[in-house]
Short mmCIF file of C-alpha atoms in Angstrom, two decimals:
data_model
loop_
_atom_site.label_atom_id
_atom_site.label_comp_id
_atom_site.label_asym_id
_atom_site.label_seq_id
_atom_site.Cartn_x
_atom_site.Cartn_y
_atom_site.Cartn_z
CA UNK A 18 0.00 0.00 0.00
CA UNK A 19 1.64 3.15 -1.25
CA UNK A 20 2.12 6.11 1.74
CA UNK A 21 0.95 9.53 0.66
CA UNK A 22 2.60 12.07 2.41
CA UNK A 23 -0.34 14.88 4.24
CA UNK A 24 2.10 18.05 2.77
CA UNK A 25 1.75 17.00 -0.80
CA UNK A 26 -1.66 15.26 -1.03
CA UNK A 27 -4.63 17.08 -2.47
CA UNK A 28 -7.52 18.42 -0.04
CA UNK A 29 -10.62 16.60 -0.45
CA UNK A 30 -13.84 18.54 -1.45
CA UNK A 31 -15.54 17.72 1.84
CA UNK A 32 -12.10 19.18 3.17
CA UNK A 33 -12.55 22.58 1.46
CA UNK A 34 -16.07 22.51 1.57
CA UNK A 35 -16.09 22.28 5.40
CA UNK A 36 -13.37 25.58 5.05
CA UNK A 37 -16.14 27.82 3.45
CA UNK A 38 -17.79 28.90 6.92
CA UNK A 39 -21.40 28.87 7.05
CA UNK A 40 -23.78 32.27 6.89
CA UNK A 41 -27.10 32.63 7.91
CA UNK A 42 -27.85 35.58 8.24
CA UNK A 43 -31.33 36.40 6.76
CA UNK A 44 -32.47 32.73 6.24
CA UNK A 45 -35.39 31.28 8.58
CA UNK A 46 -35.55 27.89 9.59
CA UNK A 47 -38.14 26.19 7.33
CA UNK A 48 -40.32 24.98 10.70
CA UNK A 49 -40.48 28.44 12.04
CA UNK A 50 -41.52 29.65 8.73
CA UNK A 51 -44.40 27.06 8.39
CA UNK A 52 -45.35 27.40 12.09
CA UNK A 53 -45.66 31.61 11.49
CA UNK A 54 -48.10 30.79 8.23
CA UNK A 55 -50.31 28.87 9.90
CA UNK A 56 -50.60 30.21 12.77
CA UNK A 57 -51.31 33.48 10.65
CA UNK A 58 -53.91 31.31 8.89
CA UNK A 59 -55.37 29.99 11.58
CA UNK A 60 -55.57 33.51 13.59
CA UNK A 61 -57.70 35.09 9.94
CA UNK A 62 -59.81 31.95 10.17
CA UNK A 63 -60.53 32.73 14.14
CA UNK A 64 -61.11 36.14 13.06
CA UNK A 65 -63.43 35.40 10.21
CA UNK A 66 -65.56 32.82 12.30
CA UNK A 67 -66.59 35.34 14.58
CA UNK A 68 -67.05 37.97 12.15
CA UNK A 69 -68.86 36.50 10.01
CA UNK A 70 -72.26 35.45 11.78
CA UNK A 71 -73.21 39.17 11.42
CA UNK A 72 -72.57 39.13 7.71
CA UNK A 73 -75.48 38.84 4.96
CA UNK A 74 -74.98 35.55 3.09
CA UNK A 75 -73.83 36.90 -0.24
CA UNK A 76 -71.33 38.67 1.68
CA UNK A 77 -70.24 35.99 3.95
CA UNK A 78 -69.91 33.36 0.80
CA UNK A 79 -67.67 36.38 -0.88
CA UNK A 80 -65.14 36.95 2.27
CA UNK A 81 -65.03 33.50 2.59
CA UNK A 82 -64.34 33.18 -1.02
CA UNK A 83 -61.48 35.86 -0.44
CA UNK A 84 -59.98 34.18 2.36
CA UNK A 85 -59.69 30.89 0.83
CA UNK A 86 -57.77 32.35 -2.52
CA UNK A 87 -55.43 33.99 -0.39
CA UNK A 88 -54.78 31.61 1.87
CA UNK A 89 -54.33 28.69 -0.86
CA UNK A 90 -52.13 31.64 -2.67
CA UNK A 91 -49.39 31.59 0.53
CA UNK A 92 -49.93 27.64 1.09
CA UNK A 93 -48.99 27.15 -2.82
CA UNK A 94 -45.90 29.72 -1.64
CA UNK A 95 -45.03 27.50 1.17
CA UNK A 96 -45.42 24.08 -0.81
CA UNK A 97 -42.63 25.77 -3.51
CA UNK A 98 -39.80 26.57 -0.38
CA UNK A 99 -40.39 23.42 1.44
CA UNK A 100 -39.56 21.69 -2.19
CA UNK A 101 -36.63 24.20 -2.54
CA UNK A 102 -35.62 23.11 0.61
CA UNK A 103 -34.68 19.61 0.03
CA UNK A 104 -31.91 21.44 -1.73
CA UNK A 105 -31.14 24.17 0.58
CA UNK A 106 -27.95 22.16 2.15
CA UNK A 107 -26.02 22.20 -1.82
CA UNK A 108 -27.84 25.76 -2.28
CA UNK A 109 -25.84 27.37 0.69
CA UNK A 110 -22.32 25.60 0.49
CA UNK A 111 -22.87 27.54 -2.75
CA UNK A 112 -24.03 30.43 -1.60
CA UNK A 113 -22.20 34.04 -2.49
CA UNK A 114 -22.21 34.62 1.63
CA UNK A 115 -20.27 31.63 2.05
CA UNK A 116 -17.74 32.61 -0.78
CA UNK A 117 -17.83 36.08 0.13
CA UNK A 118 -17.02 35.29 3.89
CA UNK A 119 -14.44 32.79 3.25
CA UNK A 120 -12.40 35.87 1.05
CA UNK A 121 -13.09 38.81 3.76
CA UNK A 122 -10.83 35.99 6.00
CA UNK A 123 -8.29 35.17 3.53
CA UNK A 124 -8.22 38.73 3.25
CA UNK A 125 -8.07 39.67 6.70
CA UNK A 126 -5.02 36.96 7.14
CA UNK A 127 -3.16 38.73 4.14
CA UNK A 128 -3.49 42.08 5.64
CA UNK A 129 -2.29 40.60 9.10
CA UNK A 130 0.60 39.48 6.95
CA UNK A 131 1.19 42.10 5.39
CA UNK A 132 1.27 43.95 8.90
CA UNK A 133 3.21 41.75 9.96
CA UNK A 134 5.93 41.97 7.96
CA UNK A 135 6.04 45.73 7.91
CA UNK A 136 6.84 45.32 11.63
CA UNK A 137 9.61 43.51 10.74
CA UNK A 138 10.73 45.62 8.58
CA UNK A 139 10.89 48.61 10.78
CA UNK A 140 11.64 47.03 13.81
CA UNK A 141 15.31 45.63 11.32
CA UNK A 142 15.46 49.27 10.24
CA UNK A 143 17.38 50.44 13.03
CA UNK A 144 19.71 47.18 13.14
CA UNK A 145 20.05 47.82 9.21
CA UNK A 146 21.67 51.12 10.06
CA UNK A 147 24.17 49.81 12.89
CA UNK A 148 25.54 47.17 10.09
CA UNK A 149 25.73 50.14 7.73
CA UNK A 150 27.90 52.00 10.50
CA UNK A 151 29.79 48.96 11.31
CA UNK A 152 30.99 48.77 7.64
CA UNK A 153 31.89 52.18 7.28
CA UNK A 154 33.96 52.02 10.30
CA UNK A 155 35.85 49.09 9.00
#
């Protein structure tokens, strides 16, 4: 069995993909957003049953009517993100939040760098000059 050496082998794609850290901000956990909807929906339909006993019947079968198109309008809405969900875990290792994050810290570790080795370079400054005058003394 041939031994591969951890320097030189190639990162894995789980290996980089677990690299890219993980955003959130602005996303909703799909239960929360199904238990807000219906308890929206179920908060109208509390509202509309005790509304509508003083309601003529044209005008009960019309707000009823209403409520029913709007409310299979946001269920429709919720059926589509629930079946985008199944997806959401490949959707946000590609997400530009992810990318975008994992570049502001490669960035921030270049500028630390970078930083860094300007401190070097002034702090050798001063030694740079006392080699200069040693030389000229010789």
């Amino acid at each position: 069995m041939p031994s591969t050496n951890d320097a030189t082998r190639e990162p894995t794609m789980n290996e980089l993909e677990r690299e890219l850290p993980t955003v959130m901000d602005g996303q909703i956990p799909l239960g929360d957003l199904i238990s807000r909807v219906m308890q929206a929906i179920y908060a109208e339909l509390a509202e509309l049953a005790e509304t509508m006993p003083n309601m003529s019947d044209s005008a009960r079968k019309r707000t009823l009517a209403d409520w029913v198109v709007k409310t299979k309008k946001q269920v429709v809405k919720l059926y589509a993100v629930a079946k985008w969900a199944r997806d959401a875990e490949t959707v946000q290792k590609c997400m530009f939040q992810n990318i975008t994050a994992f570049l502001m810290t490669q960035n921030h570790q270049f500028e630390g760098a970078m930083e860094g080795l300007k401190y070097a370079r002034e702090s050798l400054d001063p030694a740079r000059r006392e080699l200069q005058n040693l030389r000229n003394t010789w």
